[in-house]
Amino acid sequence: MTQTFEEISPADFFYRNRDIAGFTNPSRAVFASIRELVENSLDAAEIAGTPPDIYVRLTFEEDDQESGIYKLRVEDNGSGIVSRHIPSAFGQVLFGSKYKLKQSRGTFGLGGTMAVLYGQITTHKPARIVSSTGSTKVYIYRVMIDIQRNKPIILERRVLLNKEQWHGTIVEFSLEGDYFRAMPKILEYLKQTALVNPYANITFIDPKGRLFKFSRVTEKMPPPPKETLPHPYGVDVEMVKRLVRVTPHQKMMDFLSAHFHRVSERIAEKFLEFSGIPKTRNPKKLDPQEIVRFVQMLKRFEEFRPPSAACLSPLGKDLLTAGILKELKPELTIVCQRKPSTYAGHPFIVETAIAYGGEIPKGGDFVLYRFANRIPLLYDEASDVAFRVIKSMNWRRYKVSPNMPIAVLVHTCSTKIPYKTVGKEFIADRPEIKREIQNGLREVARGLQRFLSKREHVEREKRRLSVFSKYLPKIAKFSTELAGRERQPEIEKLLRSVNTSG
Ligand SMILES: Nc1ncnc2c1ncn2[C@@H]1O[C@H](COP(=O)(O)OP(=O)(O)O)[C@@H](O)[C@H]1O
Ligand SMILES: [Mg+2]
């Protein structure tokens, strides 16, 4: 028997394996589409440096509510996309602008395109993209994806004058879905997105015409992340080969300090001495074996400083607190931001928070909110590192008892979040990340413990006082009668003094 071999394109691969990108069934597909487009919009608004205004509308297609075909439209006031990249941005899988070394929500050049691809394979309709970078023109495209070739097919291109200097993007396409099954998750997603992006306005109109509005409480955005160079502990042989190919430098000394993060001339010199590579050696002349050894030596050298966190953009205590107060309305919020740390050469920062009381629901286990690079993670909670850490903690030590109204938040940001799937639902157990989450949670738990102890004390005093105020008048009356007196002693003053001594 002869075997036949063939090659498939990346788009074809994701068409065949859409589960791994989160497009498992009609319900998950509506959720994932909204999520991917909202994330693109948030990223784009951050690039533009404007607080995001995002408008999401899901309608039944042509009033036919039975067919399960919807039209999704997401509009933002972000950076917009340069005209010539619009077709590929939505018509080519693994094409994107976020492969750089800095924190962003998108990572694979996959999400938005995957949504469009799913729409196409379920409705056979093109997607419509309207975008402007704020120039004099607005571009309108109608595109489909040539799945077998992983190339956009442009069906229509129109150019309008941009009189109002609008910048942003509108994406509109049809897809098969099951909104009513997906609804709880979609609303939860939007609420949690509003929590970690308290500077965003998000409006959602659902197929029944109901309006859900999440309004910003601040215009302040976290400082944007800066692009960074690869850290010596995070590179591999392939990356060094690529750097060698593009470098203009002829000496190892200059090569090291130009292309690697945290490598000053002094450190470069020390490293070259340590690894026995001459300072003047031409990097382009390194043979494959030497490159392998070079990478090994990089990992062995202990004097590289840890990566800087400038490429990260955590939320910060004030914004996280504002988001929690706005969406969860608790009585108490305790927030902690850990210092930057690294795993395998990738910098990361963990932020943790505990919210207590107020409108936080009581009962059972407490609610866990997980976030990564300012996106909520809603599925597969039990597989997530944060969940495991919470389960492993001895909460009784912190005076936490079952049925308390408690919500726990964990936000991890990194240039490379170790997701276990491309659907970006849960974070792998990296020991370094686990440790930071543990320390962060312990810190906020101690804060909660102090609050609960103080409250316990106040309650005890209150009870003591209520015992006094209940019996003291009776004792006063009784002893007055017993002593055969007319006038009862003044007990108000006495009660007041008991009260203030507490
Ligand atoms: N709303 C938007 N505003 C600006 N650019 C966008 C928008 N949506 C998508 N893009 C561009 O299209 C690219 C591909 O998007 P996507 O397929 O979601 O992949 P990713 O977000 O992982 O890069 C992005 O990298 C970005 O450059
Ligand atoms: Mg994306």
Coordinates of C-alpha atoms and ligand atoms in Angstrom, one line a residue:
M1 CA 0.0 0.0 0.0
T2 CA 1.3 3.5 -0.8
Q3 CA 0.9 6.3 1.6
T4 CA 0.1 9.8 0.4
F5 CA 1.7 12.7 2.1
E6 CA 0.4 16.3 2.0
E7 CA 1.1 19.6 3.7
I8 CA -1.6 21.7 5.4
S9 CA -1.5 25.4 6.0
P10 CA -1.7 26.9 9.5
A11 CA -5.3 28.1 8.8
D12 CA -6.2 24.5 7.7
F13 CA -4.6 23.2 10.9
F14 CA -6.7 25.5 13.1
Y15 CA -9.8 24.7 10.9
R16 CA -9.3 21.0 11.7
N17 CA -8.4 21.6 15.3
R18 CA -10.5 24.5 16.4
D19 CA -11.1 23.0 19.8
I20 CA -7.6 23.9 20.9
A21 CA -8.2 27.6 20.2
G22 CA -11.4 27.5 22.3
F23 CA -14.0 27.2 19.5
T24 CA -15.4 23.9 20.6
N25 CA -19.1 24.3 20.1
P26 CA -21.7 27.0 19.2
S27 CA -21.8 28.2 22.8
R28 CA -18.0 28.4 23.3
A29 CA -17.7 29.9 19.9
V30 CA -19.8 33.0 20.6
F31 CA -18.0 33.4 23.9
A32 CA -14.5 33.0 22.3
S33 CA -15.4 35.4 19.4
I34 CA -16.5 38.2 21.7
R35 CA -13.5 37.6 24.0
E36 CA -10.9 37.7 21.2
L37 CA -12.3 40.8 19.6
V38 CA -12.7 42.6 22.9
E39 CA -9.1 41.8 23.7
N40 CA -7.8 43.0 20.4
S41 CA -9.8 46.3 21.0
L42 CA -8.3 46.7 24.5
D43 CA -4.8 46.1 23.1
A44 CA -5.4 48.6 20.4
A45 CA -6.7 51.3 22.7
E46 CA -3.6 50.8 24.9
I47 CA -1.4 51.2 21.9
A48 CA -3.2 54.5 21.0
G49 CA -2.9 55.6 24.6
T50 CA -6.6 56.3 24.9
P51 CA -8.9 54.9 27.5
P52 CA -10.9 52.2 25.6
D53 CA -14.5 52.7 24.5
I54 CA -15.7 49.4 23.3
Y55 CA -19.0 48.7 21.8
V56 CA -20.2 45.1 21.3
R57 CA -23.4 44.1 19.6
L58 CA -24.7 40.7 19.0
T59 CA -27.9 40.4 17.0
F60 CA -29.9 37.6 15.4
E61 CA -29.2 37.4 11.7
E62 CA -32.2 38.5 9.6
D63 CA -34.6 38.2 12.5
D64 CA -34.4 34.4 12.2
Q65 CA -34.1 33.4 15.9
E66 CA -34.3 29.7 15.2
S67 CA -31.3 29.3 12.9
G68 CA -28.7 30.1 15.6
I69 CA -27.0 32.4 13.3
Y70 CA -25.8 35.7 14.8
K71 CA -24.1 38.8 13.6
L72 CA -21.3 40.1 15.9
R73 CA -20.0 43.6 15.7
V74 CA -17.2 45.0 17.8
E75 CA -16.2 48.6 17.6
D76 CA -13.3 50.4 19.3
N77 CA -11.4 53.7 19.5
G78 CA -8.0 52.0 19.3
S79 CA -4.9 52.5 17.1
G80 CA -6.6 51.2 14.0
I81 CA -4.7 49.1 11.5
V82 CA -2.6 50.3 8.6
S83 CA -4.6 49.7 5.4
R84 CA -2.3 47.2 3.8
H85 CA -2.3 44.9 6.8
I86 CA -6.0 44.8 7.4
P87 CA -6.7 41.8 5.1
S88 CA -4.0 39.7 6.6
A89 CA -4.8 40.8 10.2
F90 CA -8.2 39.1 9.9
G91 CA -7.6 36.7 6.9
Q92 CA -4.4 35.0 7.8
V93 CA -3.8 32.8 10.8
L94 CA -0.6 33.4 12.8
F95 CA -0.2 37.0 11.4
G96 CA 0.0 39.7 13.9
S97 CA 1.9 42.6 15.5
K98 CA 2.3 41.2 19.0
Y99 CA 5.2 38.8 18.6
K100 CA 7.4 41.4 20.3
L101 CA 8.9 41.0 23.8
K102 CA 6.4 43.1 25.8
Q103 CA 3.2 42.4 27.6
S104 CA 0.1 42.2 25.5
R105 CA -3.2 40.3 25.6
G106 CA -2.7 38.8 22.1
T107 CA 0.2 36.5 21.6
F108 CA -0.2 34.1 18.7
G109 CA -1.7 36.2 15.9
L110 CA -4.6 33.8 16.2
G111 CA -7.6 35.0 18.2
G112 CA -9.4 37.5 16.0
T113 CA -8.6 35.6 12.8
M114 CA -9.9 32.4 14.4
A115 CA -13.2 34.1 15.2
V116 CA -13.5 35.2 11.5
L117 CA -12.6 31.7 10.4
Y118 CA -15.2 30.1 12.6
G119 CA -17.8 32.6 11.2
Q120 CA -16.8 31.7 7.7
I121 CA -17.0 27.9 8.1
T122 CA -20.4 28.1 9.8
T123 CA -22.1 30.8 7.6
H124 CA -20.0 31.1 4.5
K125 CA -20.1 34.9 4.7
P126 CA -17.2 37.4 4.5
A127 CA -16.1 39.6 7.4
R128 CA -16.4 43.3 7.2
I129 CA -13.6 45.4 8.6
V130 CA -13.6 49.2 8.9
S131 CA -10.5 50.8 10.3
S132 CA -8.5 54.1 10.4
T133 CA -5.3 55.0 12.1
G134 CA -6.6 58.6 12.4
S135 CA -5.2 59.6 9.0
T136 CA -7.3 61.3 6.4
K137 CA -8.8 58.0 5.2
V138 CA -11.1 55.3 6.5
Y139 CA -10.7 51.8 4.9
I140 CA -13.5 49.3 4.5
Y141 CA -12.7 45.8 3.5
R142 CA -14.8 42.7 3.0
V143 CA -12.6 39.6 3.3
M144 CA -12.8 35.9 3.5
I145 CA -10.0 33.4 4.3
D146 CA -8.5 31.0 1.8
I147 CA -8.2 28.3 4.4
Q148 CA -6.1 25.9 2.4
R149 CA -3.5 28.6 1.5
N150 CA -3.8 30.6 4.7
K151 CA -4.3 33.8 2.7
P152 CA -7.0 36.6 2.8
I153 CA -9.3 36.9 -0.2
I154 CA -10.3 40.6 -0.6
L155 CA -13.8 40.8 -1.9
E156 CA -14.2 44.5 -1.6
R157 CA -12.0 47.5 -0.7
R158 CA -13.4 51.0 -0.3
V159 CA -11.8 54.2 0.9
L160 CA -13.7 57.0 2.6
L161 CA -12.6 60.4 3.8
N162 CA -12.0 60.6 7.5
K163 CA -13.5 64.0 8.3
E164 CA -13.6 63.5 12.0
Q165 CA -10.1 62.1 12.4
W166 CA -11.6 59.0 13.8
H167 CA -9.3 56.2 14.8
G168 CA -10.3 52.7 15.6
T169 CA -11.6 49.5 14.2
I170 CA -15.0 47.9 13.6
V171 CA -15.1 44.2 13.0
E172 CA -18.4 42.6 11.9
F173 CA -19.1 39.0 10.8
S174 CA -21.8 36.3 11.1
L175 CA -21.4 33.1 13.0
E176 CA -23.3 30.2 14.3
G177 CA -23.7 30.3 18.0
D178 CA -25.8 29.6 21.0
Y179 CA -26.0 32.9 22.9
F180 CA -28.4 31.8 25.6
R181 CA -26.2 29.0 26.7
A182 CA -23.1 31.3 26.5
M183 CA -24.8 34.3 28.2
P184 CA -23.7 33.7 31.8
K185 CA -20.1 33.3 30.8
I186 CA -20.2 36.3 28.4
L187 CA -21.6 38.6 31.1
E188 CA -19.2 37.3 33.6
Y189 CA -16.3 37.8 31.2
L190 CA -17.4 41.4 30.5
K191 CA -17.7 42.1 34.2
Q192 CA -14.3 40.7 35.1
T193 CA -12.8 42.5 32.1
A194 CA -14.3 45.8 33.4
L195 CA -12.7 44.9 36.8
V196 CA -9.2 44.6 35.5
N197 CA -9.6 47.5 33.1
P198 CA -11.3 50.0 35.3
Y199 CA -10.4 52.8 32.8
A200 CA -12.5 51.2 30.0
N201 CA -16.1 51.8 28.9
I202 CA -17.6 48.6 27.6
T203 CA -21.1 48.5 26.2
F204 CA -22.8 45.3 25.2
I205 CA -26.1 44.9 23.5
D206 CA -27.4 41.3 23.4
P207 CA -29.7 39.7 20.8
K208 CA -32.8 40.5 22.9
G209 CA -31.8 44.2 22.8
R210 CA -30.8 44.3 26.4
L211 CA -28.0 46.8 27.2
F212 CA -25.2 46.0 29.6
K213 CA -22.9 48.9 30.4
F214 CA -19.7 48.8 32.3
S215 CA -18.5 52.4 32.8
R216 CA -15.0 53.5 33.6
V217 CA -14.3 55.0 37.1
T218 CA -11.0 56.5 36.0
E219 CA -9.2 57.8 33.0
K220 CA -5.8 56.7 34.4
M221 CA -4.2 53.8 32.6
P222 CA -1.2 51.8 33.8
P223 CA 2.1 53.0 32.2
P224 CA 2.4 51.1 28.8
P225 CA 4.9 48.3 28.6
K226 CA 8.2 48.9 26.8
E227 CA 9.6 46.5 24.3
T228 CA 12.6 44.6 25.6
L229 CA 15.5 42.5 24.3
P230 CA 15.8 38.8 25.1
H231 CA 17.3 38.0 28.4
P232 CA 20.4 35.7 28.3
Y233 CA 18.7 33.2 30.5
G234 CA 15.7 33.0 28.2
V235 CA 17.3 32.4 24.8
D236 CA 17.9 29.2 22.9
V237 CA 20.0 28.1 20.0
E238 CA 17.5 29.1 17.4
M239 CA 17.2 32.6 18.8
V240 CA 21.0 33.1 18.9
K241 CA 21.2 31.9 15.3
R242 CA 18.7 34.5 14.2
L243 CA 20.5 37.3 16.1
V244 CA 23.8 36.3 14.5
R245 CA 22.2 36.5 11.1
V246 CA 20.9 40.0 11.6
T247 CA 23.5 41.6 13.7
P248 CA 25.7 44.4 12.2
H249 CA 28.3 43.8 14.9
Q250 CA 31.6 42.1 14.2
K251 CA 32.8 41.5 17.7
M252 CA 31.3 39.3 20.4
M253 CA 31.7 42.1 22.9
D254 CA 29.4 44.4 20.9
F255 CA 27.1 41.6 19.9
L256 CA 26.3 40.8 23.5
S257 CA 25.7 44.2 24.7
A258 CA 23.6 45.2 21.7
H259 CA 21.2 42.3 21.5
F260 CA 20.7 41.1 25.0
H261 CA 18.8 42.5 27.9
R262 CA 20.7 43.5 31.0
V263 CA 24.1 42.9 29.5
S264 CA 26.3 46.0 30.0
E265 CA 29.9 46.1 28.6
R266 CA 31.3 45.2 32.0
I267 CA 29.1 42.2 32.3
A268 CA 29.7 41.2 28.6
E269 CA 33.5 41.3 29.3
K270 CA 33.1 39.2 32.4
F271 CA 30.9 36.7 30.7
L272 CA 33.3 36.3 27.7
E273 CA 36.2 35.7 30.2
F274 CA 34.1 33.2 32.0
S275 CA 33.2 31.3 28.9
G276 CA 36.6 31.5 27.2
I277 CA 35.3 33.3 24.1
P278 CA 37.6 36.0 22.8
K279 CA 36.1 39.5 23.0
T280 CA 37.0 40.2 19.3
R281 CA 35.6 37.0 18.0
N282 CA 33.2 37.6 15.1
P283 CA 29.7 36.2 16.0
K284 CA 29.0 35.5 12.4
K285 CA 31.9 33.1 12.3
L286 CA 30.6 30.9 15.2
D287 CA 30.0 27.4 14.0
P288 CA 26.9 25.4 15.2
Q289 CA 28.7 23.7 18.0
E290 CA 30.1 27.0 19.3
I291 CA 26.6 28.4 19.3
V292 CA 25.3 25.5 21.3
R293 CA 28.1 26.0 23.8
F294 CA 27.5 29.7 23.9
V295 CA 23.9 29.2 24.9
Q296 CA 24.9 26.7 27.6
M297 CA 27.4 29.1 29.0
L298 CA 24.8 31.9 29.1
K299 CA 22.7 29.8 31.3
R300 CA 25.6 28.9 33.5
F301 CA 26.9 32.4 34.1
E302 CA 25.4 33.6 37.4
E303 CA 26.0 37.3 37.2
F304 CA 23.4 38.5 34.7
R305 CA 21.0 40.8 36.5
P306 CA 17.3 39.7 36.5
P307 CA 15.2 41.1 33.6
S308 CA 13.7 44.5 34.2
A309 CA 10.0 44.8 34.5
A310 CA 9.6 47.8 32.2
C311 CA 8.2 45.4 29.5
L312 CA 5.4 44.5 31.9
S313 CA 2.3 46.6 32.7
P314 CA 0.7 45.4 35.9
L315 CA -2.4 47.2 37.1
G316 CA -1.0 48.6 40.3
K317 CA -2.7 48.9 43.7
D318 CA -4.9 51.9 43.0
L319 CA -6.4 50.7 39.8
L320 CA -6.9 47.2 41.0
T321 CA -8.6 48.5 44.1
A322 CA -10.8 50.8 42.0
G323 CA -11.8 47.9 39.7
I324 CA -12.7 45.7 42.7
L325 CA -14.7 48.4 44.4
K326 CA -16.5 49.1 41.1
E327 CA -17.5 45.6 40.1
L328 CA -17.6 43.6 43.3
K329 CA -18.7 46.3 45.8
P330 CA -17.1 44.7 48.9
E331 CA -16.7 46.2 52.4
L332 CA -13.0 45.7 52.5
T333 CA -10.3 45.3 49.8
I334 CA -6.7 44.4 50.4
V335 CA -4.3 44.4 47.5
C336 CA -0.7 43.4 47.1
Q337 CA 1.7 43.8 44.2
R338 CA 4.8 41.5 44.4
K339 CA 8.2 42.6 43.1
P340 CA 9.1 41.5 39.6
S341 CA 10.5 38.0 39.3
T342 CA 11.5 35.6 36.5
Y343 CA 11.0 32.1 35.3
A344 CA 13.2 30.7 32.5
G345 CA 14.4 34.2 31.7
H346 CA 10.9 35.6 31.3
P347 CA 9.9 38.4 33.7
F348 CA 6.6 38.4 35.5
I349 CA 4.7 40.2 38.2
V350 CA 2.0 38.8 40.4
E351 CA -0.8 40.9 41.9
T352 CA -3.1 39.5 44.5
A353 CA -6.2 40.8 46.3
I354 CA -8.8 39.8 48.8
A355 CA -12.2 41.4 48.9
Y356 CA -14.5 40.8 51.8
G357 CA -18.1 41.5 52.7
G358 CA -20.4 44.0 51.1
E359 CA -22.0 42.5 48.0
I360 CA -19.6 39.5 47.8
P361 CA -21.8 36.4 48.0
K362 CA -21.5 34.1 51.0
G363 CA -21.5 30.3 51.0
G364 CA -19.4 27.4 50.1
D365 CA -15.9 28.0 48.8
F366 CA -14.9 31.5 48.1
V367 CA -14.9 32.9 44.6
L368 CA -11.6 33.0 42.7
Y369 CA -11.0 35.6 40.0
R370 CA -8.0 34.8 37.8
F371 CA -6.4 37.2 35.4
A372 CA -3.4 37.1 33.1
N373 CA -2.1 40.2 31.3
R374 CA -5.3 42.0 32.2
I375 CA -7.6 39.4 30.8
P376 CA -10.0 37.2 32.8
L377 CA -9.6 33.5 32.7
L378 CA -12.9 31.7 33.1
Y379 CA -12.6 28.1 32.1
D380 CA -10.7 25.2 33.6
E381 CA -10.3 26.8 37.0
A382 CA -9.2 23.6 38.7
S383 CA -6.2 23.2 36.4
D384 CA -4.9 26.7 37.2
V385 CA -1.8 27.2 39.4
A386 CA -3.7 29.9 41.5
F387 CA -6.5 27.5 42.3
R388 CA -4.0 24.9 43.5
V389 CA -2.2 27.4 45.7
I390 CA -5.5 28.5 47.3
K391 CA -6.4 24.9 47.9
S392 CA -3.1 24.2 49.6
M393 CA -3.3 27.1 52.0
N394 CA -4.4 26.7 55.6
W395 CA -7.1 29.4 55.6
R396 CA -8.1 28.8 59.2
R397 CA -4.8 30.3 60.2
Y398 CA -6.0 33.6 58.9
K399 CA -9.3 33.3 60.8
V400 CA -11.1 32.5 57.5
S401 CA -14.0 30.1 58.1
P402 CA -16.3 28.5 55.5
N403 CA -19.2 30.6 54.3
M404 CA -17.5 33.9 54.7
P405 CA -18.2 36.4 51.9
I406 CA -14.7 36.4 50.4
A407 CA -13.4 36.8 46.8
V408 CA -9.7 36.2 46.0
L409 CA -8.0 37.7 42.9
V410 CA -4.8 36.7 41.3
H411 CA -3.3 38.6 38.4
T412 CA -0.2 37.4 36.6
C413 CA 1.5 39.5 34.0
S414 CA 4.4 38.5 31.9
T415 CA 5.9 38.7 28.4
K416 CA 5.2 35.0 28.3
I417 CA 2.3 33.7 30.3
P418 CA 2.8 29.9 30.5
Y419 CA -0.7 29.0 29.2
K420 CA -1.3 25.3 28.8
T421 CA -3.4 25.8 25.7
V422 CA -3.7 28.3 22.9
G423 CA -7.3 29.0 24.1
K424 CA -5.6 30.8 27.0
E425 CA -7.7 29.5 29.9
F426 CA -5.3 28.5 32.6
I427 CA -1.7 28.9 33.7
A428 CA 0.8 26.1 34.2
D429 CA 2.4 25.3 37.5
R430 CA 5.8 27.0 37.2
P431 CA 7.5 26.8 40.6
E432 CA 8.6 30.4 40.4
I433 CA 5.1 31.7 39.6
K434 CA 3.5 29.4 42.2
R435 CA 5.8 30.8 44.9
E436 CA 5.0 34.4 44.0
I437 CA 1.2 33.7 44.1
Q438 CA 1.7 32.0 47.4
N439 CA 3.5 34.9 48.9
G440 CA 1.1 37.4 47.5
L441 CA -1.9 35.5 48.8
R442 CA -0.3 35.1 52.3
E443 CA 0.2 38.8 52.4
V444 CA -3.4 39.7 51.6
A445 CA -4.6 36.9 53.9
R446 CA -2.7 38.4 56.8
G447 CA -4.4 41.7 56.0
L448 CA -7.7 40.0 56.2
Q449 CA -6.8 38.3 59.4
R450 CA -6.0 41.7 61.0
F451 CA -9.3 43.0 59.9
L452 CA -11.2 40.0 61.1
S453 CA -9.4 40.0 64.5
K454 CA -10.2 43.6 65.0
R455 CA -13.8 43.1 64.1
E456 CA -14.0 40.1 66.5
H457 CA -12.7 42.3 69.2
V458 CA -15.2 45.0 68.5
E459 CA -18.1 42.5 68.4
R460 CA -17.0 41.1 71.7
E461 CA -17.0 44.5 73.2
K462 CA -20.4 45.2 71.8
R463 CA -21.8 42.0 73.3
R464 CA -20.2 42.9 76.7
L465 CA -21.8 46.3 76.5
S466 CA -25.2 45.0 75.6
V467 CA -25.0 42.7 78.6
F468 CA -24.2 45.7 80.8
S469 CA -26.9 47.9 79.3
K470 CA -29.5 45.1 79.7
Y471 CA -28.8 44.2 83.3
L472 CA -27.4 47.4 84.9
P473 CA -30.8 49.3 84.9
K474 CA -32.4 46.2 86.6
I475 CA -29.6 45.9 89.1
A476 CA -29.9 49.7 89.8
K477 CA -33.7 49.5 90.3
F478 CA -33.4 46.4 92.5
S479 CA -30.7 47.7 94.7
T480 CA -32.5 51.1 95.1
E481 CA -35.5 49.2 96.4
L482 CA -33.4 47.0 98.5
A483 CA -31.7 50.0 100.2
G484 CA -35.1 51.6 100.6
R485 CA -34.1 54.7 98.6
E486 CA -36.2 56.8 96.4
R487 CA -33.8 57.9 93.7
Q488 CA -31.9 55.5 91.5
P489 CA -28.2 56.1 90.9
E490 CA -27.0 57.6 87.6
I491 CA -26.1 54.7 85.4
E492 CA -25.7 56.5 82.0
K493 CA -22.3 57.7 82.9
L494 CA -21.2 54.3 84.0
L495 CA -22.4 52.7 80.7
R496 CA -20.5 55.4 78.7
S497 CA -17.3 54.6 80.5
V498 CA -17.7 50.9 79.8
N499 CA -18.3 51.7 76.2
T500 CA -15.2 53.8 75.7
S501 CA -12.9 51.5 77.6
G502 CA -13.6 48.8 74.9
Ligands
LIG1 N1 -9.2 46.1 17.0 C1 -8.0 46.1 16.5 N2 -7.3 47.2 16.4 C2 -6.1 47.3 15.9 N3 -5.4 46.2 15.5 C3 -6.0 45.0 15.5 C4 -7.4 44.9 16.0 N4 -7.7 43.6 15.9 C5 -6.7 42.9 15.4 N5 -5.6 43.8 15.1 C6 -4.3 43.4 14.5 O1 -4.5 42.1 13.9 C7 -3.5 41.2 14.4 C8 -4.0 39.8 14.5 O2 -5.0 39.8 15.5 P1 -5.3 38.4 16.2 O3 -5.6 37.4 15.1 O4 -6.3 38.5 17.3 O5 -3.9 38.0 16.8 P2 -3.1 38.6 18.1 O6 -4.1 39.5 18.9 O7 -2.8 37.3 18.9 O8 -1.9 39.2 17.6 C9 -3.1 41.8 15.7 O9 -1.7 41.5 16.1 C10 -3.2 43.3 15.5 O10 -2.0 43.8 14.9
MG2 MG -5.9 38.8 19.5

